[in-house]
CSV table of C-alpha atoms in Angstrom, one decimal:
chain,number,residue,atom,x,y,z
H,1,UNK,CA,103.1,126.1,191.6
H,2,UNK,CA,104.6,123.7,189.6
H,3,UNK,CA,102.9,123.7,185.6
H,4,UNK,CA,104.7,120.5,184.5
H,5,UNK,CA,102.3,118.7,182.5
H,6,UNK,CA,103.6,115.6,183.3
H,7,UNK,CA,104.3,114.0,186.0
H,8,UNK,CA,102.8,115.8,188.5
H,9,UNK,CA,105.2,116.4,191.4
H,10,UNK,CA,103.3,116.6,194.8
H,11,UNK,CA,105.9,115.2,197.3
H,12,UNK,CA,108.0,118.0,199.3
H,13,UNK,CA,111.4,118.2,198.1
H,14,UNK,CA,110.9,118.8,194.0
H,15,UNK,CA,112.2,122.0,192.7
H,16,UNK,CA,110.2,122.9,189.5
H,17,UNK,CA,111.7,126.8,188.5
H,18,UNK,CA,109.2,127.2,185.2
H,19,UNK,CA,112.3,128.9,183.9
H,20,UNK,CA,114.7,126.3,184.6
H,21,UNK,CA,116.7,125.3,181.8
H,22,UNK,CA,118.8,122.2,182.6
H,23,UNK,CA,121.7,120.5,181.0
H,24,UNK,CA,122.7,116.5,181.3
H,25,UNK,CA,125.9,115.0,180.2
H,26,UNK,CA,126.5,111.2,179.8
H,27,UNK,CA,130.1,109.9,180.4
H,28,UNK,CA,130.4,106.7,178.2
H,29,UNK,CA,133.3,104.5,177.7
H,30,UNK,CA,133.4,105.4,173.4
H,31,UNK,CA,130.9,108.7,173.7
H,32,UNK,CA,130.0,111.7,175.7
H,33,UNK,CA,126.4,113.1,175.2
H,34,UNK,CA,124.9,116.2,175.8
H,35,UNK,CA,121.5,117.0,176.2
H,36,UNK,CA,119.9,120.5,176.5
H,37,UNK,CA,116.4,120.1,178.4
H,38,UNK,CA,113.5,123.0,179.1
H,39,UNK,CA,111.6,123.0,182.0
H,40,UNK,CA,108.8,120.9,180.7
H,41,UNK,CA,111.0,118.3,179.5
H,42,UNK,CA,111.2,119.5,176.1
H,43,UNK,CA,114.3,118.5,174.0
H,44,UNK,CA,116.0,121.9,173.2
H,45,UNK,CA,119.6,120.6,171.9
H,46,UNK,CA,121.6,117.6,171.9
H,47,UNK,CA,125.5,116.8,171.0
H,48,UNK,CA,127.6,113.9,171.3
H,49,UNK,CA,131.5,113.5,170.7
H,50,UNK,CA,134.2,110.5,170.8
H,51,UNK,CA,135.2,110.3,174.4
H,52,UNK,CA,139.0,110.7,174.9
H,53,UNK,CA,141.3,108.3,176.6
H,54,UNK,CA,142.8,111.0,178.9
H,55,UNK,CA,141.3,112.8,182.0
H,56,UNK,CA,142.1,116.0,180.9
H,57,UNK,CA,140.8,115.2,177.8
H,58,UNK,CA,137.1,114.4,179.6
H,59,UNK,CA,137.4,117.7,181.4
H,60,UNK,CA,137.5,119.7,178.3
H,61,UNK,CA,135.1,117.1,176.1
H,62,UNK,CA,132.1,118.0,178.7
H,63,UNK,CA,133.1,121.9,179.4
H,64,UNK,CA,133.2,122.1,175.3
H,65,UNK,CA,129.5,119.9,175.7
H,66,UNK,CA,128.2,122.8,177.9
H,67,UNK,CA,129.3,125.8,176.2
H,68,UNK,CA,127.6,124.7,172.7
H,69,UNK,CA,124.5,123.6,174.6
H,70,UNK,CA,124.8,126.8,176.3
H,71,UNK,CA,124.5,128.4,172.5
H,72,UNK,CA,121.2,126.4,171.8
H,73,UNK,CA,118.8,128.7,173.4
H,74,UNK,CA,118.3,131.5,175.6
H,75,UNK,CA,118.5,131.7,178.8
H,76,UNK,CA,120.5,128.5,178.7
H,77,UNK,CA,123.8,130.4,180.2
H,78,UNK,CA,121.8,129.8,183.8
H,79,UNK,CA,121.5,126.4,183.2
H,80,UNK,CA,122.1,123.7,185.8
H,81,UNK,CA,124.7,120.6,185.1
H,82,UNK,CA,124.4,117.1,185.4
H,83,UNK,CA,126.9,114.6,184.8
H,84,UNK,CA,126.0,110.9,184.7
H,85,UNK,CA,129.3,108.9,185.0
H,86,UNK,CA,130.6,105.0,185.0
H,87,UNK,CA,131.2,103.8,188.5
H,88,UNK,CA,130.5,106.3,191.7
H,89,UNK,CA,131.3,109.1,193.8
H,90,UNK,CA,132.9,107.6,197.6
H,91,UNK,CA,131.9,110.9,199.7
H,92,UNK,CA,134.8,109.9,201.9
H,93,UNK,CA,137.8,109.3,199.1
H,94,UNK,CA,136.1,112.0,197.2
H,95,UNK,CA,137.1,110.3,194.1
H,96,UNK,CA,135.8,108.5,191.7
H,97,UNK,CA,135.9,104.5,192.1
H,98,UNK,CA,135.0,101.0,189.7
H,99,UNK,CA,134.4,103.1,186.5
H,100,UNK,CA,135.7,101.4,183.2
H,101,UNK,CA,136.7,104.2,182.1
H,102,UNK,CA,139.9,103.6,183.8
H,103,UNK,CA,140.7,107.4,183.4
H,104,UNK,CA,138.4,108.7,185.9
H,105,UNK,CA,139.0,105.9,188.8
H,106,UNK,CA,140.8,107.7,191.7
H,107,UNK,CA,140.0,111.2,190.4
H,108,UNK,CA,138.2,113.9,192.2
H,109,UNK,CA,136.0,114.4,188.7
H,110,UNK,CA,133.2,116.7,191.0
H,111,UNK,CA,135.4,118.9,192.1
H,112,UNK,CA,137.2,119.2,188.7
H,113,UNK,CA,134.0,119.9,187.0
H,114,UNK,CA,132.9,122.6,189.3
H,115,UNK,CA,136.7,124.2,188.5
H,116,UNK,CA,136.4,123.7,184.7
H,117,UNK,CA,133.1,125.2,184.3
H,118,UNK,CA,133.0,127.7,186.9
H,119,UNK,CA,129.7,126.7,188.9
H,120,UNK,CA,128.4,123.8,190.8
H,121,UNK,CA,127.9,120.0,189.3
H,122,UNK,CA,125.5,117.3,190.3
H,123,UNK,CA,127.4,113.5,189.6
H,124,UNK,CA,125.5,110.3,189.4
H,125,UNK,CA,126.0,107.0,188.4
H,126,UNK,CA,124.8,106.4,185.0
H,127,UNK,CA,122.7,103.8,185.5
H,128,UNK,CA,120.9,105.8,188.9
H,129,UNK,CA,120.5,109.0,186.1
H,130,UNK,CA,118.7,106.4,183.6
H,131,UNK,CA,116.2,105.5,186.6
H,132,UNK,CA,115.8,109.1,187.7
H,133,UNK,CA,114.5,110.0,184.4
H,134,UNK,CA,112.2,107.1,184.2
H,135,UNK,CA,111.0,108.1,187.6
H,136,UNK,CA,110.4,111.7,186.6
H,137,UNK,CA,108.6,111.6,183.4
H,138,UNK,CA,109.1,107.9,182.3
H,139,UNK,CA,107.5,104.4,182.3
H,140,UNK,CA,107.9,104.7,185.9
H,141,UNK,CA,106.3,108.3,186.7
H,142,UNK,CA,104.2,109.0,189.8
H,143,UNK,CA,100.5,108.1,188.8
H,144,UNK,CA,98.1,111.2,190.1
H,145,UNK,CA,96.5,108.6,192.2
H,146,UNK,CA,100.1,107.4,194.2
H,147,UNK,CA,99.4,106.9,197.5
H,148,UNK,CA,101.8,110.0,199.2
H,149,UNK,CA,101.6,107.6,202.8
H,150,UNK,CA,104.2,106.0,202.0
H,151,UNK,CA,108.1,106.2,200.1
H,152,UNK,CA,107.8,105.9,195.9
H,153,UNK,CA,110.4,103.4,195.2
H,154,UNK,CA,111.7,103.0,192.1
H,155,UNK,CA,114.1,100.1,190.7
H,156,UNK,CA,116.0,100.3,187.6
H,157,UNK,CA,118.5,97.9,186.0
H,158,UNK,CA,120.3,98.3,182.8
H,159,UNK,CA,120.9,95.0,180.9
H,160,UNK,CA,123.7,95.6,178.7
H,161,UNK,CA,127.1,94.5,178.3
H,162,UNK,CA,127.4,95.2,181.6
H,163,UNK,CA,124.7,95.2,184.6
H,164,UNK,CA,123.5,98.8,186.2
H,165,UNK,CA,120.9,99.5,189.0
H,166,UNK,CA,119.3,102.4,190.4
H,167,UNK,CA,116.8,103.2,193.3
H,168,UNK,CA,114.7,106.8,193.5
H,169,UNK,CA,113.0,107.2,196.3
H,170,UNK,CA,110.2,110.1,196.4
H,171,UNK,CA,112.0,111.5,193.1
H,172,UNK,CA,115.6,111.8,194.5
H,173,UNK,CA,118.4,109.0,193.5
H,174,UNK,CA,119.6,107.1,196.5
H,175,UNK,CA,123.3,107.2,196.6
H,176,UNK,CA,124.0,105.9,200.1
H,177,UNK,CA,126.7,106.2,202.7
H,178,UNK,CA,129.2,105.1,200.6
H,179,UNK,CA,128.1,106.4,197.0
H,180,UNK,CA,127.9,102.5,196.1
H,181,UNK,CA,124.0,101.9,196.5
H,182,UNK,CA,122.9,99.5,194.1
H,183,UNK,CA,126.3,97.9,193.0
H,184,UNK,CA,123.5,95.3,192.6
H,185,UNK,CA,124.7,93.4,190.1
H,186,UNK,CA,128.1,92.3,192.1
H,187,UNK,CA,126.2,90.3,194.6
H,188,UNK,CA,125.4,86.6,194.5
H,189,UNK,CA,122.7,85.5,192.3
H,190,UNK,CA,120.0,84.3,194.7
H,191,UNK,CA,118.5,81.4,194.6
H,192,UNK,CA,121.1,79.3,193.3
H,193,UNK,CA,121.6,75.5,192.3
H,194,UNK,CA,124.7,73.6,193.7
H,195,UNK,CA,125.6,73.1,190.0
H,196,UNK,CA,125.0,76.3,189.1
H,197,UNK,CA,128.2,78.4,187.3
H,198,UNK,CA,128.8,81.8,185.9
H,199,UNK,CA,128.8,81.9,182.1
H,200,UNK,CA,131.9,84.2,182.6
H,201,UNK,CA,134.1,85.6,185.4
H,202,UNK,CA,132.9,89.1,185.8
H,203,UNK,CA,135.4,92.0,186.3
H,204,UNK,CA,134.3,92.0,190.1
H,205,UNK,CA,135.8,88.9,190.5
H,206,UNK,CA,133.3,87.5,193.5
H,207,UNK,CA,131.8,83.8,191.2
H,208,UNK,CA,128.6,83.7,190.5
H,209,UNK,CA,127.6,87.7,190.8
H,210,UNK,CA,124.2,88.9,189.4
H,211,UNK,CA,126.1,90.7,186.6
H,212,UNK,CA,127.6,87.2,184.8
H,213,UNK,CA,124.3,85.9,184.5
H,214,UNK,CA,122.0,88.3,183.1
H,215,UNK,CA,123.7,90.7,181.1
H,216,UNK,CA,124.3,90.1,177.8
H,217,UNK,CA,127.5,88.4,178.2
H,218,UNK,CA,125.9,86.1,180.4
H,219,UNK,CA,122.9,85.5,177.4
H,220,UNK,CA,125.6,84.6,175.1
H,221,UNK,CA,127.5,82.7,177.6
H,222,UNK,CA,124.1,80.9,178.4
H,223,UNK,CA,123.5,79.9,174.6
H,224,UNK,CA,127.4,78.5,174.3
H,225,UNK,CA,127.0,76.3,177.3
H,226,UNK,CA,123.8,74.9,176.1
H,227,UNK,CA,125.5,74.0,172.9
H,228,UNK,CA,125.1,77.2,170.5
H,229,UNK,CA,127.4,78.7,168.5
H,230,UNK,CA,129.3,81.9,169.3
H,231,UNK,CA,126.8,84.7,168.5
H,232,UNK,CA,125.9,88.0,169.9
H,233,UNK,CA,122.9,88.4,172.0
H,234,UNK,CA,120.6,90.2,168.8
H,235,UNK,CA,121.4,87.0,166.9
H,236,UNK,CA,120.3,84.5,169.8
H,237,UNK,CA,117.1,86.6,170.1
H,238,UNK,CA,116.9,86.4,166.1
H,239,UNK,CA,117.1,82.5,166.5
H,240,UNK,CA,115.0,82.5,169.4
H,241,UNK,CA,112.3,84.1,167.3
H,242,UNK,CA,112.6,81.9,164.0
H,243,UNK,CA,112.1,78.8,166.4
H,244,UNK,CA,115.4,77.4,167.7
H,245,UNK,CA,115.1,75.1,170.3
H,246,UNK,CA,118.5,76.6,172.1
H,247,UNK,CA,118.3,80.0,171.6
H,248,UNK,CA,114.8,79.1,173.4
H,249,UNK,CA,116.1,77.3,176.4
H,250,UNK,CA,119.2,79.9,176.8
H,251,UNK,CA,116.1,82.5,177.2
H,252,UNK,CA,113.8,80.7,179.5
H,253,UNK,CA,116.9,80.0,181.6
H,254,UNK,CA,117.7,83.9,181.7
H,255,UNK,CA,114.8,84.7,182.5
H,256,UNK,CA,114.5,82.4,185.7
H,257,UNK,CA,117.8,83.9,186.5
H,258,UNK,CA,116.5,87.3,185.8
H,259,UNK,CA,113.2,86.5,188.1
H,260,UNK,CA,115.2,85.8,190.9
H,261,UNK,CA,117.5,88.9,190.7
H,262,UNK,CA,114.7,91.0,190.7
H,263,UNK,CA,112.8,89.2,193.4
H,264,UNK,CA,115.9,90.2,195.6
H,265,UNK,CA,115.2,93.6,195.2
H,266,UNK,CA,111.2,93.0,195.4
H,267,UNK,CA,112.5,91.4,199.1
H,268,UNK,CA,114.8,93.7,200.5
H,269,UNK,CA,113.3,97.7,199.0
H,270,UNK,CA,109.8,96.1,197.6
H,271,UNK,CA,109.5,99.0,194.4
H,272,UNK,CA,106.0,100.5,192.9
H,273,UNK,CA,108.0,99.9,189.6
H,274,UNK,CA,111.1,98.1,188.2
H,275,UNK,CA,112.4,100.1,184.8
H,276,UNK,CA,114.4,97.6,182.8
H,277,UNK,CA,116.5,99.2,179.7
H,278,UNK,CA,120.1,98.3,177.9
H,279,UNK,CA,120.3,96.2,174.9
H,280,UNK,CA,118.9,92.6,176.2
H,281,UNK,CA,115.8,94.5,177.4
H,282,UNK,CA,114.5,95.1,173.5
H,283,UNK,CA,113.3,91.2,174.1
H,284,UNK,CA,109.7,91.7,174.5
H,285,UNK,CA,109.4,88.0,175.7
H,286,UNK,CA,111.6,89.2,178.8
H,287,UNK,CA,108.6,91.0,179.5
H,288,UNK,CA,105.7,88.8,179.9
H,289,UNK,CA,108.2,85.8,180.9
H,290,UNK,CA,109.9,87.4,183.9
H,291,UNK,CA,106.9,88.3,186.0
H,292,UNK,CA,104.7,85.2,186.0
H,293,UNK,CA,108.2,83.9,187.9
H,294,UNK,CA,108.9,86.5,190.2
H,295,UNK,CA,106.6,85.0,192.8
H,296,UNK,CA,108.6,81.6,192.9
H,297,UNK,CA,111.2,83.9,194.6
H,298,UNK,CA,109.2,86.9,196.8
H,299,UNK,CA,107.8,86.6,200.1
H,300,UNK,CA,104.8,88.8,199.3
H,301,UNK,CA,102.5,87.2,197.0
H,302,UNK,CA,99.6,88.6,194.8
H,303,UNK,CA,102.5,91.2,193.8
H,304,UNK,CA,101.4,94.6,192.7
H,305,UNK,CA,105.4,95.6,191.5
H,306,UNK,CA,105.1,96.2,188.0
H,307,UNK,CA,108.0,95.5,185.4
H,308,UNK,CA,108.3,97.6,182.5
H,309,UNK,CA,110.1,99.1,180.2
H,310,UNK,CA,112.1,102.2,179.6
H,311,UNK,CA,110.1,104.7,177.9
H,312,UNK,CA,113.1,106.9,176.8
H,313,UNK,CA,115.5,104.0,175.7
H,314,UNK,CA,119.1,105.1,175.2
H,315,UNK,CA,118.3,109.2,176.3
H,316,UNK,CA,117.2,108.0,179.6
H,317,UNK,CA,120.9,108.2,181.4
H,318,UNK,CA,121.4,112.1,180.0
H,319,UNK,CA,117.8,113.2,180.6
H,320,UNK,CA,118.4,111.8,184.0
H,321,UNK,CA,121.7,113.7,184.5
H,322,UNK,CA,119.9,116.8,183.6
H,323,UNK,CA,117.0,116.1,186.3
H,324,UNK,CA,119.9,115.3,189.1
H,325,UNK,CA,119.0,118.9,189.4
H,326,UNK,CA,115.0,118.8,190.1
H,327,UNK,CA,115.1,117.7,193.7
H,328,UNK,CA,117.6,118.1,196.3
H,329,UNK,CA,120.4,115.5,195.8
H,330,UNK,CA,120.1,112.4,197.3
């Protein structure tokens, strides 16, 4: 029996060892965490170095991660690994693909891993590990009274620099056929007006994707092409704050364009819960202006989805890397 105190886990599938000691490593393009997690959740060490330009240089950088994490308690020489990473696995390439960390695209990283440090791996997107922890024991944990007759779908986008996504469904990350589910951000916005244009050409290169509206380089772009200055997106928030009529109106446009992103996903997987973290998600107007909108967009009406945000912040993508390891992968 599982003694978690929270969430509870009652769906089949979860794998609770009271002595498991897990450990989650984040792959980001200037850092490489490392997070050391007891069975209840409990923080039990942390580390994070510069991450280096070369492959082999990642290899060693994470087995280096693991052995001092390994040093941080007892016990903690069983523990499971976890390795949230830019871009995905492709099962049938067996390499990994659209990563900006250029060094890892087209290399077999799992497999690596499992050579480097001498036992199995788990490997996630970064942005599916920051909804898996959210799932597990974050804004969007199971509540004791979820209904167990149907899937628990759970959204999660990042809104950064960039533009992640996640889905877990009854606690497990949803991958897909391809390793690509979610690439939700490099589809077409929905909903669109013919006049409508991209405040930037994304990397994906396909006009008008999800990604180069509502990340931050799409806020900033926004606030430009209504007139503003050149500023980052913490400054157009700051002017948004103090009054300014255009830092306003860039917001209340990103958030329609927001609203109809999400009510894509509302329409095609209908969530219990969409997580929303990165940088652009520390708006708390996001919050309460996103959701009165959603409806303009969703089939269903009377929504119960709920949008929130992430409870663990920036240690959502390594707790989540050290959960890949709670249920059976996905």
């Amino acid at each position: 029996m599982c003694k978690r105190p929270a969430p509870s886990f009652a769906c089949p599938g979860w794998r609770c060892d009271l002595d498991a000691v897990r450990i989650g490593i984040d792959v980001g393009g200037t850092k490489i965490e490392g997070l050391l997690l007891g069975d209840d959740g409990r923080e039990l060490g942390r580390q994070r170095i510069a991450t280096p330009s070369a492959y082999d240089g990642v290899l060693k950088a994470i087995a280096d991660l693991v052995g001092k994490l390994e040093q941080a308690a007892p016990g903690a020489a069983r523990a499971t690994v976890g390795v949230g990473t830019p871009g995905f696995l492709q099962p049938g390439r067996g390499v990994i693909w659209n990563a900006n960390l250029l060094s890892l695209n087209n290399r077999p990283l799992d497999k690596d891993l499992v050579a480097a440090l001498g036992r199995p791996v788990r490997l996630a997107n970064d942005a599916k590990c920051f909804v898996l922890s959210e799932a597990i024991d974050g804004a969007a944990a199971p509540p004791p009274d979820l209904d167990r007759a149907r899937p628990d779908v759970v959204f999660g986008a990042t809104l950064g620099t960039g533009v992640g996504g996640g889905i877990v469904v009854d606690g497990r990350v949803l991958t897909g056929q391809n390793g690509a589910a979610t690439e939700w951000s490099h589809t077409t916005l929905p909903f669109g007006e013919a006049a409508e244009r991209s405040p930037y050409a994304c990397v994906c290169q396909h006009p008008g994707c999800i990604e180069s509206f509502i990340s931050g380089r799409g806020l900033e772009g926004t606030y430009r092409a209504l007139g503003g200055t050149a500023a980052a997106g913490v400054e157009i928030a700051r002017r948004e704050r103090a009054g300014e009529a255009t830092a306003r109106r860039a917001f209340d446009l990103y958030e329609d364009r927001l609203a109809r992103a999400l009510a894509s996903v509302i329409n095609l997987i209908d969530p219990r819960v969409i997580v929303l973290g990165g940088g652009v998600s520390n708006n708390a107007r996001i919050f309460t202006g996103v959701v009165p909108l959603l409806e303009r967009y969703t089939v269903a009406r009377d929504l119960r989805t709920t949008v929130v945000r992430a409870a663990h912040g920036d240690a959502s993508g390594v707790r989540g890397a050290a959960f890949l390891w709670t249920a059976g992968p996905g």
